[in-house]
Backbone as a ProteinNet text record, in pm:
[ID]
protein_1_A
[PRIMARY]
MGSTAKKKPFTSAIEEKQKSSGRRKKARRGIQSADKAAEVLMALVEAGQPAPLRDLARAIDMPTSLAHRYLASLVTSGLAVQNNVTGLYDLGPSAIRIGAAALARVDPLRLASEAMPELVAKTGLTALLNVLGDRGPTIVRWERSYVPFITTLAVGSVLPLTGSASGRVILAFTPDRIRRKLMQLKAPKNEDEAPAKLSERFIQIRKRGFDTADSTVVPGLSAVSTPILDLQNEAVASLTLVGSRSDMVHAGSQAVAALLETACGVSQACGSSLKFS
[TERTIARY]
10234.6	10234.1	10208.6	10227.5	10184.4	10287.2	10414.7	10514.4	10597.7	10681.1	10761.3	10863.1	10880.5	10981.3	11118.1	11203.3	11331.9	11434.3	11562.8	11672.2	11704.5	11754.2	11795.7	11917.9	11931.8	12052.2	12173.7	12287.5	12409.6	12448.7	12459.2	12506.7	12408.7	12278.5	12181.4	12178.6	12197.9	12202.1	12321	12436.4	12555.4	12533.3	12467.7	12440.3	12354.8	12254.2	12169.7	12250.5	12343.7	12429.2	12513.6	12566	12649.8	12570.1	12445.8	12362.1	12333.2	12299	12271	12393.9	12512.3	12637.1	12663.5	12632.9	12653	12567.7	12442.3	12353.6	12405.1	12455.7	12507.3	12630.3	12715.9	12837.9	12806.3	12697.1	12656.7	12611.6	12550.1	12497.1	12607	12710.2	12818.6	12949.5	13056.3	13186.1	13251.6	13315.4	13383.9	13521.6	13580.9	13712.2	13692.2	13741.2	13713.1	13763.8	13882.1	13937.3	13850.4	13793	13703.4	13575.9	13526.4	13406.4	13432.3	13548.7	13582.2	13598	13661.3	13676.3	13540.4	13447.9	13312.4	13242.6	13266.3	13205.4	13257.5	13387.7	13444.7	13385.8	13372.1	13314.7	13170.3	13093.6	12954.5	12945.5	13044.8	13046.9	13060.3	13141.1	13153	13020.3	12950.8	12821.5	12721	12711	12610.2	12641	12767.6	12802.3	12732.5	12715.3	12643	12722.7	12848.2	12934	13077.2	13176	13313.6	13322.8	13396.7	13398.8	13541.5	13568.4	13700.8	13718.9	13843	13876.6	13810	13816.5	13764.5	13615.1	13538.3	13393.8	13363.1	13438.8	13417.8	13452.5	13563.4	13603.6	13500.2	13450.3	13350.1	13220.5	13182.8	13055.9	13054.3	13170.5	13175	13247.9	13272.7	13335.7	13467	13554.2	13683	13794.4	13905.8	14017.4	14058.8	14093.1	14127.6	14243.6	14342.8	14459.6	14421.9	14330.6	14288.3	14202.9	14111.6	14028.9	14115.9	14224	14314.4	14377.8	14415.9	14478.8	14379	14256.3	14154.5	14125.9	14118.1	14092.6	14207.4	14329.6	14444.6	14431.6	14385.6	14365.7	14253.1	14145.4	14033.7	14076	14159.9	14209.9	14295.2	14381.6	14467.6	14385.4	14272.6	14187.8	14094	14087.2	13996.6	13856.7	13833.5	13701.6	13678.7	13787.7	13779.1	13883.6	13862.9	13960.3	13976.8	14093.6	14118.1	14158.9	14092.2	14124.5	14258.7	14351.2	14485.7	14488.2	14386.3	14382.7	14311.3	14189.5	14108.1	14134	14186.3	14207.8	14082.8	13970.7	13844.5	13842.4	13769.5	13755.4	13617.8	13614	13487.4	13494.6	13379.1	13375.7	13461	13529.2	13617.1	13553.7	13627.3	13572.7	13531.4	13602.4	13563.4	13430	13407.3	13279.3	13165.5	13192.7	13090.8	13056.4	13159	13134.9	13051.8	13082.1	13006.6	12861.3	12840.2	12704.1	12626.1	12690.7	12623.6	12588.2	12680.9	12654.5	12538.9	12534.4	12425.5	12291.5	12287.8	12162.4	12116	12210.8	12174.8	12107.9	12132.9	12076.6	11947.2	11905.3	11782.7	11661.3	11561.3	11434.8	11324.6	11283.1	11183.4	11053.2	11006.3	10879.2	10890.5	11004.7	11023.1	11025.4	11100.9	11109	10971.8	10897.1	10763.4	10670.7	10678.3	10593.6	10623	10750.8	10789	10742.2	10726.7	10683.6	10532.2	10458.6	10312.8	10243.3	10281.5	10210.7	10216.1	10331.7	10342.6	10259	10255.3	10172.7	10025.4	9980.1	9840.8	9812.1	9907.6	9889.1	9879	9956.2	9954.9	9825	9772.2	9659.8	9524.8	9524.5	9398.5	9332.7	9410.1	9358.3	9423.7	9357.4	9412.6	9514.1	9625.4	9731.7	9743.2	9765.8	9785.1	9919.5	9988	10110.3	10082	10108.9	10072	10193.2	10199.5	10301.3	10230.2	10299.1	10240.2	10258.3	10149	10152.6	10115.6	10098.8	10070.4	9930.8	9841.6	9706.3	9680.3	9777.8	9761.2	9812.4	9790.2	9834.7	9769.3	9852.1	9803.2	9839.6	9743.8	9768.8	9850.2	9969.4	10054.7	10063.2	10020.4	10014.3	9900.6	9834.6	9717.4	9735.7	9743.2	9757.9	9631.4	9545.9	9416.3	9429.3	9341.3	9334	9232.8	9221.4	9125.5	8982.9	8967.9	8834.4	8784.7	8683.1	8638.2	8556.8	8566.7	8480	8468.7	8364.4	8338.3	8382.3	8461.6	8507.9	8542.3	8540.2	8578.5	8728.5	8799.8	8944.3	9012.5	9120.7	9199	9334.9	9426.6	9555.9	9531.5	9591.7	9570.4	9472.9	9396.5	9302.9	9379.4	9325.2	9386.8	9307	9375.4	9311	9319.7	9230.9	9237.3	9369.4	9427.8	9559.1	9553.8	9464.3	9454.3	9336.3	9250.6	9132.2	9149.7	9269.9	9295.5	9415.3	9417.2	9532	9657.9	9644	9759.6	9822.3	9739	9790.2	9851.2	9786.6	9834.6	9969.1	9992.3	10121.3	10234.7	10206.4	10308.1	10337.4	10232.2	10251	10323.7	10293	10353.6	10504.7	10553.6	10697.3	10753.2	10698.5	10747.2	10793.5	10904.9	10951.5	10841.7	10842.2	10735.6	10705.4	10808.9	10785.9	10721.6	10760.7	10702.6	10559.6	10537.5	10402.4	10304.1	10344.7	10255.1	10222.9	10322.5	10300.8	10208.9	10231.2	10146.4	10001.5	9980.9	9844.6	9777.6	9854.2	9798.3	9758.6	9841.8	9820.8	9722.2	9724.3	9655.3	9536.5	9523.8	9413	9293.2	9180.1	9060.6	9020	8961.3	8923.4	8824.2	8736.1	8637	8695.2	8822.4	8884.1	8963.2	9015.9	9104.6	9032	9095.1	9052.9	9114.4	9081.8	9144.7	9295	9376	9521.6	9577	9523.6	9573.1	9548	9430.1	9398.7	9486.9	9512.7	9600.5	9742.3	9789.6	9924	9935.7	9832.9	9832.4	9831.5	9756.4	9748.2	9882.1	9951.8	10082	10181.6	10175.6	10263.5	10235.1	10107.6	10068.9	10116	10102.8	10146.6	10296.9	10373.9	10519.2	10558.9	10477.6	10508.2	10478.7	10362.7	10323.4	10350.7	10373.1	10412.8	10300.8	10177.1	10066.8	9948.3	9853.7	9728.4	9615.8	9494.1	9378.8	9271.9	9182.2	9066.8	8946.9	8830.5	8709.7	8638.3	8518.9	8445.5	8393.9	8422.6	8376.3	8458.9	8583	8666.8	8626.8	8625.6	8579.5	8464.3	8342.1	8225	8242.2	8220	8225.5	8363.2	8467.2	8603.3	8677.8	8756.9	8848.3	8989.8	9078.6	9216	9313.9	9433	9544	9665.9	9742.7	9853.1	9978.5	10093.9	10222.3	10317.4	10418.1	10505.5	10619	10668	10794.7	10895.4	10999.7	11092.3	11227.1	11296	11428.8	11537.4	11658.7	11772.3	11750.6	11678.4	11653.7	11527.3	11471.2	11347.4	11230.7	11230.5	11120.4	11042.2	10911.5	10824.7	10845.4	10867.3	10872.5	10745.5	10669.3	10545.5	10470.6	10350.6	10277.7	10225.3	10226	10174.8	10048.7	9940	9808.1	9737.4	9670.9	9583.4	9439.2	9353.4	9211.2	9128.6	9016.8	8927.3	8797.4	8704.1	8572.6	8563	8667.7	8663.9	8711	8628.7	8665.3	8772.1	8781.7	8879	9021.8	9039.7	9174.2	9259.4	9197.7	9272.9	9312.4	9280.4	9312.6	9461.5	9522.4	9661.9	9678.7	9780.4	9803.7	9737.5	9657.2	9592.6	9696.2	9660.5	9751.8	9781.2	9683	9701.8	9799.9	9784.4	9874.4	10016.8	10030.4	10163.7	10232.5	10159.7	10218.2	10254.1	10168.6	10194.8	10321	10333.3	10450.7	10577.7	10570.6	10687.5	10734.5	10638.7	10672.8	10731.7	10664.6	10710.5	10844.4	10864.6	10992.4	11105.7	11080	11181.5	11221.8	11122.1	11150.2	11222.6	11176.7	11237.6	11382.8	11410.5	11547.9	11637.3	11583.6	11659.5	11690	11609	11630.1	11714.4	11762.4	11851.2	11788.4	11658.2	11592.5	11640.6	11649.5	11691.5	11574.9	11452.9	11336.8	11279.6	11229.9	11161.7	11047.4	10928.8	10810.2	10776.3	10757	10725.8	10642.6
12723.9	12832.1	12774	12859.3	12820.6	12747.9	12735.2	12669.8	12772.3	12725.3	12814.2	12889.3	13020.5	13099.4	13039	13031.4	12967.7	13022.8	13011.3	13048.9	12931.9	12960.8	12854	12783.5	12651.2	12582.3	12645.1	12642.4	12704.9	12654.9	12522	12467.3	12490.6	12477.4	12495.6	12639.5	12732.1	12873.7	12900.5	12837.4	12854.5	12795.2	12678.1	12615.5	12706	12770.3	12861.6	12979	13030.2	13140	13097.4	12974	12925.9	12913	12860.3	12847.5	12984.5	13078.5	13215.2	13276.4	13250.6	13302.7	13244.6	13113.6	13051	13112.4	13145.2	13207.9	13345.4	13420.1	13554.2	13547.6	13443.8	13431.6	13406.6	13332.2	13308.4	13438.3	13525.3	13650	13752.4	13754.8	13850.3	13789.2	13818.9	13765.3	13855.6	13794.7	13870.6	13814.8	13856.1	13807.9	13689.3	13573.7	13451	13457.4	13514.3	13521.3	13607.9	13714.3	13799.6	13725	13646	13565.6	13467	13403.4	13305	13372.7	13489.8	13562.8	13600.2	13637	13672.1	13550.3	13431	13309.6	13280.5	13302	13280.3	13379.8	13504.8	13607.4	13574.5	13527	13490.6	13368.6	13280.3	13166.6	13215.2	13319.5	13379.5	13439.8	13504.4	13565.3	13458	13353	13250.3	13165.1	13159.2	13080.9	13134.9	13265.8	13325.4	13334.6	13290.9	13292.3	13262.4	13286.6	13251.9	13105.4	13078.2	12942.7	12899.8	12769.4	12718	12710.4	12708.4	12704.5	12586.8	12467.9	12347.5	12358.9	12419.9	12433.5	12531	12638.7	12737.5	12677.7	12604	12541.2	12438.1	12359.9	12258.3	12321.5	12432.1	12496.4	12542.7	12580.6	12630.1	12532.7	12411.4	12305.9	12354.7	12404.9	12458.2	12386.8	12354	12294.5	12383.4	12321.1	12396.5	12491.6	12446	12530.7	12655.9	12641.1	12755.2	12850	12794	12877.6	12956.6	12893.7	12962.4	13083.9	13071.9	13185	13299.5	13264.6	13369.9	13437.3	13359.5	13417	13507.5	13470.1	13555.2	13690.9	13690.8	13817.6	13898.3	13829.7	13899.3	13959.7	13888.6	13940.6	14064.5	14059.6	14174.1	14298.1	14278.1	14390.8	14436.9	14362.3	14398.6	14343.4	14265.2	14206.5	14085.3	14027.4	13914.4	13931.6	13860.4	13857.5	13713.3	13683.6	13550.5	13563.5	13486.7	13486.7	13417.2	13487	13432.7	13310.9	13297.8	13186.4	13065.2	13087	12975.4	12942.6	13039	13019.2	13036.2	13069.5	13084.4	13214.8	13211.8	13329.9	13392.6	13525.1	13596.3	13719.3	13788.1	13911.2	14018.4	14097.7	14201.6	14339	14440.8	14576.9	14636.6	14602	14655.1	14597.2	14468.7	14406	14469.7	14502	14566.8	14704.3	14778.4	14912	14902.2	14801.8	14783.6	14751.2	14660.4	14623.2	14740.2	14818.3	14933.9	15036.9	15057.7	15154.4	15109.3	14978.2	14924.7	14940.6	14909.9	14921.7	15066.2	15158.3	15299.1	15348.8	15281.5	15323.8	15250.5	15159.7	15082.9	15161.4	15171.3	15236.8	15131.5	15075.4	14967.5	15006.5	15129.3	15170.9	15182	15229.2	15236.6	15096.8	15006.2	14869.4	14801.9	14820.8	14761	14822.1	14952.9	15021.2	14972.3	14951.8	14905.7	14761.9	14683.6	14543.9	14529.5	14631.8	14619.5	14598.2	14667.2	14643.4	14498.4	14434.1	14293.6	14203.5	14235.3	14156.9	14167.5	14285.6	14306.1	14230.4	14234.2	14164.2	14013.2	13959	13815.4	13770.1	13852.8	13809.5	13864.2	13975.2	14039.4	14108.7	14131.8	14195.2	14330.1	14416.2	14547.2	14534.3	14605.9	14599.8	14733.1	14724.4	14842.8	14831.9	14944.7	14951.8	15041.1	14989	15059.3	15079.3	15193.4	15218	15258.8	15243.3	15278.2	15427.6	15503.1	15646.6	15682.5	15811.4	15854.5	15816.6	15779.7	15739	15590.4	15520.2	15378	15342.6	15217.9	15177.2	15263.9	15330.2	15427.1	15382.6	15387.9	15351.5	15461.9	15425.9	15525.1	15501.2	15384.4	15358.7	15262.8	15284.8	15206.3	15167.4	15037.8	14989.1	14912.1	14972.9	14913.2	14799.6	14700.9	14591.6	14628.2	14539	14561.3	14526.8	14464.5	14430.3	14545.6	14617.5	14733.9	14694.6	14774.1	14759.8	14895.5	14909.7	15037	15027	15123.8	15126.1	15269.3	15294.4	15427	15436	15323.8	15325.3	15407.4	15473.9	15552.9	15580	15634.9	15674.7	15774.6	15749.4	15833.5	15774.5	15673.5	15609.4	15538	15542.9	15478.3	15353.8	15241.5	15113.6	15084.3	15000	14963.2	14894	14926.9	14872.8	14722.4	14677.6	14535.1	14470	14549.4	14496.2	14474.5	14501.3	14480	14388.7	14315.5	14229.9	14313.7	14429.9	14518.3	14560.7	14596.7	14637.4	14522.3	14406.1	14292.7	14239.3	14238.5	14186.7	14282.5	14411.8	14507.1	14483.6	14469.2	14446.1	14315	14210.8	14079.3	14083.1	14172	14182.1	14312.4	14353.2	14467.7	14417	14468.7	14422.3	14430.9	14336.6	14323.4	14453.6	14519.8	14638.3	14749.9	14761	14864.4	14827	14697.4	14651.7	14682.6	14650.7	14676	14824.5	14908.6	15052.7	15103	15056.9	15097.8	15058.6	14939.1	14893.1	14971.9	15014.2	15097.4	15235.1	15290.3	15427.9	15439.5	15341.5	15360.1	15269	15161.1	15069.1	15106.8	15145	15175.7	15054.5	15081	14970.9	14875.9	14928.6	14841.3	14765.7	14794.1	14725.4	14603.8	14608.9	14503.9	14371.4	14264.7	14131.6	14104.3	13990.7	13952.7	13943	13997.9	13995.9	13857.5	13755.9	13619.8	13575.5	13608.7	13571.5	13645.8	13774.3	13851.2	13795.8	13757.9	13701.1	13573.1	13488.5	13365.4	13396.2	13498.4	13534.2	13587.4	13665.3	13717.6	13603.6	13502.9	13386.3	13315.9	13300.9	13236.2	13317.5	13449.2	13536.2	13521.8	13518.7	13507	13372.5	13270.3	13138.7	13132.2	13181.3	13164.7	13287.6	13403	13522.2	13609.2	13577.4	13660.5	13652.2	13744.9	13742.6	13780.9	13749.2	13775.8	13853	13914.8	13983.8	13960.6	13940.3	13918.9	14051.6	14044.6	14164.6	14248.5	14207.7	14288.8	14416.7	14416.8	14537	14634.9	14586.7	14666.8	14590.1	14637.9	14564.6	14518.1	14388.5	14331.3	14292.3	14321.5	14293	14206.2	14113.6	14034.8	14087	14060.4	14109.7	14007.1	14005.8	13925.6	14015.6	14013.4	14107.3	14037.3	14089.7	14035.9	14151.7	14134.4	14246.7	14266.3	14388.6	14419.5	14434.9	14353.6	14345.8	14408.5	14453.5	14512.4	14415.5	14465.1	14381.8	14310.1	14373	14314	14228.2	14203.1	14124.9	14190	14323.6	14400.6	14467.4	14483.7	14537.1	14687.1	14726.9	14869.6	14911.1	14812.2	14837.9	14706.4	14713	14590.5	14602.9	14490.8	14483.3	14398.9	14453.1	14390.5	14376.5	14263.6	14242.6	14245.8	14314.3	14318.7	14281.9	14216	14177.1	14123.2	14095.1	14049.5	13898.9	13825.4	13678.5	13633.7	13558.1	13511.5	13403.1	13328.8	13219.8	13269.3	13397.3	13451.4	13449.8	13444.8	13456.1	13321	13211.7	13079.5	13049.2	12988.5	12946.9	12853.6	12879.9	12798	12851.2	12956.2	13013.6	13084.9	13105.8	13172.4	13314.4	13380.9	13518.3	13524	13434.3	13431.7	13398.9	13300.9	13262.5	13379.1	13448.9	13561.9	13675.8	13700.6	13807.3	13778.1	13654.7	13618.2	13624	13577	13579.5	13722.9	13812.1	13951.9	14018.5	14001.8	14066.8	14010.9	13879.8	13820.3	13873	13891.1	13946	14086.3	14169.6	14306.7	14304.8	14222	14215.1	14169.6	14070.7	14023	14129.7	14209.5	14321.1	14425.9	14427.4	14520.6	14459.9	14337.2	14273.6	14168.8	14143.5	14044.3	13902.7	13820.3	13681.2	13583.6	13633.3	13546	13514	13391.1	13349.9	13260.6	13289.4	13209.9	13124.6	12993.6	12903.5	12786.3
13732.2	13830.7	13969	14069.7	14201.7	14283.8	14238.6	14320.3	14393.1	14486.8	14569.3	14485.4	14515.8	14447.5	14472.9	14374	14393	14296.6	14337.8	14250.3	14158.8	14038.8	13950.3	14007.5	13987.8	14030.9	13965.5	14035.7	13989.1	13850.5	13834.1	13707.9	13594.9	13621.5	13513.4	13467.1	13559.4	13521.9	13431.8	13463.7	13380.4	13242.9	13236.7	13107.4	13021.1	13081.8	13006.4	12953.8	13036.7	12994	12874.8	12879.1	12770.1	12640.9	12651.2	12531.7	12472	12560.7	12515.6	12451.3	12513.3	12459.4	12321	12306.6	12176.3	12068.1	12100.4	12001.9	11962.9	12062.5	12032.3	11943.7	11964.6	11885.6	11738.6	11713.6	11575.9	11510.8	11590	11534.8	11510.2	11598.2	11580.6	11627.7	11559.9	11595.8	11699.3	11799.5	11902.9	11927.4	12038.1	12077.3	12170.3	12129.3	12203.5	12346.3	12367.2	12502.4	12592.4	12535.8	12614.6	12650.1	12555	12583	12696.1	12693.6	12797.6	12932.9	12934.8	13060.6	13117.3	13027.8	13072.1	13131.5	13073.6	13127.6	13268.5	13289.4	13423.1	13522.1	13478.1	13565.1	13599.8	13501.1	13527.9	13619.3	13612.8	13704.4	13848.4	13868.9	14001.5	14045.6	13952.4	13983.8	14024.3	13943	13965.6	14088	14128.3	14246.2	14370.8	14377.6	14489	14617.7	14615.9	14733.7	14688.3	14774.4	14735.8	14694.6	14587.3	14531.3	14500.1	14509.6	14474.4	14323	14281.6	14139.5	14069.7	14131.4	14064.2	14035.9	14128	14107.1	13993.8	13988.5	13882.8	13746.9	13740.2	13614	13569.8	13664.9	13631.6	13581.8	13641.6	13605.8	13461.2	13408.9	13270.1	13177.7	13228.9	13147.8	13087	13173.9	13130.6	13208.7	13144.6	13218.8	13335.6	13446.3	13566.6	13542.5	13466.8	13441.2	13362.9	13267.1	13187.2	13270.2	13349.9	13436.9	13534.5	13581.5	13674.4	13609	13483	13413.2	13394	13358.7	13343.4	13477.1	13582.6	13715.2	13757.6	13723.4	13756.1	13687.6	13562.7	13491.5	13554	13594.9	13658.5	13792.4	13865.8	13993.3	13968.2	13866.5	13834	13800.5	13731.6	13691.5	13801.8	13912.3	14021.2	14005.5	13900.8	13880.3	13969.8	14021.1	14112.3	14221.8	14331	14440.3	14484.2	14542.5	14597.4	14743.2	14827.9	14970.1	14991.7	15057.7	15078.3	15169.3	15254.3	15348.8	15289.7	15238	15188	15041.6	14966.9	14824.1	14740.5	14804.2	14732.3	14653.7	14541.8	14456.4	14477.3	14460.6	14470.3	14381.3	14366.8	14289	14355.6	14274.2	14325.2	14323.6	14369.1	14378.1	14244.1	14138	14006.5	13960.9	13990	13955.1	14034	14160.4	14243	14187.8	14145.1	14086.7	13959.2	13876	13751.4	13782.6	13878.5	13915.1	13972.1	14057.4	14117.1	14011.1	13915.8	13809	13720.5	13691.4	13608.7	13678.7	13809.3	13884.4	13893.1	13904.9	13914.2	13786.5	13676.5	13547.2	13512.9	13600.8	13575.8	13624	13540.7	13575.5	13569.3	13684.1	13683	13614.4	13636.7	13577.4	13425.8	13377.9	13231.7	13171.8	13233.6	13182.3	13182.6	13290.8	13298.1	13193.1	13176.1	13077.4	12936.4	12906.5	12772.7	12747.5	12854.4	12839	12829.6	12867.9	12875.4	12741.4	12632.8	12506.1	12459.7	12474.6	12433.8	12523.9	12652.8	12746.2	12708.4	12675	12633	12503.7	12410.5	12283.6	12304.9	12399.5	12427	12491.3	12580.3	12663.6	12619.4	12546.5	12510.9	12628.8	12735.7	12856.9	12877.9	12950.8	12982.1	13095.1	13084.7	13184.8	13258	13388.7	13472.7	13543	13555.9	13634.2	13754.5	13873.9	13996.8	14087.1	14152.4	14254.3	14382.3	14494	14622.8	14646.8	14635.2	14658	14799.8	14825.9	14962.7	15008.7	14914	14952.3	14929.8	14870.5	14843.7	14705.1	14657	14524	14416.1	14337	14238.9	14098.2	14007	13867.4	13800.5	13748.8	13682.2	13531.4	13486.4	13341.4	13313.8	13200	13160.4	13014.4	12986.3	12849.3	12813.4	12731.3	12698.8	12599.4	12614.3	12518.6	12409.4	12313.1	12204.7	12247.2	12366.6	12417	12504.1	12461.6	12539.1	12662	12765.7	12882	12950.1	13028.6	13095.9	13241.3	13285.3	13424.3	13462.9	13590.8	13640	13665.3	13650.2	13669.3	13561.4	13598.4	13504.1	13566.8	13487.1	13542.5	13655.6	13769.8	13887.7	13986.9	13945.5	14038.1	14149.4	14270.1	14386.1	14421.3	14434.1	14464.9	14614.3	14667.3	14809.4	14842	14955.2	14990.8	15016.7	15104.1	15133.9	15062.8	14999.9	14933.2	14785	14730.7	14588.3	14569.9	14458.9	14428.4	14411	14349.1	14327.4	14458.6	14556.5	14686.4	14763.7	14758.8	14838.7	14790.3	14657	14610.9	14648.1	14651.3	14697.9	14845.4	14925.7	15068.8	15096.2	15018.9	15041.7	15024.1	14937.9	14912.9	14969	15082.4	15158.1	15294.4	15348.4	15480.3	15585.5	15678.4	15778.2	15852.2	15904.3	15986.2	15904.8	15777.1	15690.4	15654	15628.1	15593.4	15705.3	15828.1	15941.8	15955.2	15936.3	15948.1	15837.4	15715.4	15603	15627.3	15677.7	15700.8	15813.1	15911.5	16018.4	15967.7	15879	15833.6	15718.7	15625.4	15498	15474.6	15549.4	15524.7	15611	15551.9	15631	15713.6	15829	15917.8	15853.1	15770.4	15708.1	15588.4	15553.4	15440.1	15485.5	15604.3	15653.9	15674.9	15626	15665.9	15802.8	15861.4	15986.7	15964.8	16057	16040.2	16010.6	16075.8	16052.9	15908.9	15855.7	15717.1	15618.8	15646.5	15559.2	15561.6	15678.7	15690.5	15609.7	15617	15538.7	15389.3	15352.8	15210.4	15160.2	15242.2	15202.6	15181.8	15267.8	15252.6	15120.3	15087.8	14962.5	14841.6	14849.8	14740.2	14718.3	14827.3	14813.5	14754.1	14775.2	14719	14569.7	14529.9	14389.3	14303	14367.8	14293.7	14241.5	14272.5	14223.3	14318	14298.5	14374	14279.8	14319	14233.5	14310.3	14234.7	14293.2	14203.2	14264.1	14184.6	14161.5	14111.8	14071.2	14187.6	14311.5	14425	14439.2	14388.3	14395.3	14285.9	14161.4	14047.6	13984.4	13996	13945.8	13801.8	13780.3	13646.1	13598.1	13674.3	13629.6	13730.1	13676.9	13758.5	13736.6	13831.3	13820.6	13873.3	13814.6	13864.6	13862.5	13971.7	13987.7	14037.6	13999.9	14043	14067.9	14154.5	14187	14086.6	14077.5	14012.9	14127.2	14126.5	14239.9	14208.1	14313.7	14297.4	14341.9	14356.8	14393.9	14526	14618.1	14749	14750.6	14631.9	14618.5	14692.5	14691.7	14748.5	14635	14655.2	14550	14531.2	14406.8	14373.7	14299.1	14252.7	14178.8	14164.8	14109.7	14075.4	13933.7	13863.3	13726.1	13729.9	13675.5	13691.7	13558.4	13539.6	13424.6	13472.6	13399	13432.8	13310.2	13333.5	13226.4	13282.1	13194.3	13237.9	13251.8	13208.3	13217.3	13355	13423.9	13557.4	13553	13439.4	13431	13415.2	13385.2	13362.5	13488.3	13606.2	13730.9	13788.6	13721.2	13772.9	13755.7	13857.4	13847.3	13728.2	13647.3	13529.2	13404.4	13417.1	13299	13212.9	13087.2	12994.1	13039.7	13096.2	13142.5	13258.9	13355.5	13471.1	13426.9	13336.3	13289	13219.2	13132.5	13060.2	13154.6	13253.4	13350.1	13431	13481.9	13560.6	13477.2	13354.2	13266.8	13242.8	13216.8	13190.8	13314.6	13428.6	13550.6	13597.5	13585.4	13624.4	13538	13409	13320.4	13361.1	13392.7	13436.9	13570.9	13663.4	13796.5	13789.3	13706.5	13693.3	13631.8	13540.1	13484	13590.3	13696.7	13808.2	13919.6	13899.6	13995.9	14083.7	14069.7	14154.5	14122.2	14225.7	14208.5	14210.8	14233.3	14244.1	14106.9	14093.8	13971.9	14011.6	13960.6	13992.4	13872.5	13895.8	13784.6	13833
[MASK]
+++++++++++++++++++++++++++++++++++++++++++++++++++++++++++++++++++++++++++++++++++++++++++++++++++++++++++++++++++++++++++++++++++++++++++++++++++++++++++++++++++++++++++++++++++++++++++++++++++++++++++++++++++++++++++++++++++++++++++++++++++++++++++++++++++++++++++++++++++++

């Protein structure tokens, strides 16, 4: 944990897709030509920009002549386009419609809620799902662990905006102008740290993907929180683990690793390109 957020390299991402595709083929038989067309389409996705034929063919280890035929079919269907001047290929209008339709059907809170029981089982810690409400970060789901503890927190409880890990990770992945306005409107004066210190903390959160809070926020409990991100890599919620063990919040701990893995999976399902590792 604790390294800079980064996108996977183009070729390594394609290799992972191919391995995953191979496992799926063993589980169920499909149409090979459709599988190959999907690999070419995913190469366009992973390229992240218009790409030449040779790069796309190399990325999926396909002969250039064969990749050209698949791309011609994708262009005919509107899933890809080719620039008449540069010859570069890119995603087409049909691919954009498919992506938009898929995103419209994604519910980040549902996906996060469905992932919480497994996260609790892995860590033995209680998990909270928080969204930014009109009064601040609000707990909308509570998944208890088998380890009991006493707290006044419950579904509907509002956490400090800048004084809690849940609030800070949401702010760290919120556009600057909105963050400043939220802090002016919702953060009590006695809650704010020095602006310079908060700015430094937000930079650190964006690098490592999580933040922590000690027992000063909730007596007797420590917390570690990470954002749930959307297509624009902006926070739509925060996922938080709480427990009485102070070592759970250390970078590299099993709890932090499990939390980041869970949240990154949900965020990527929502279209986010960020991955913390």
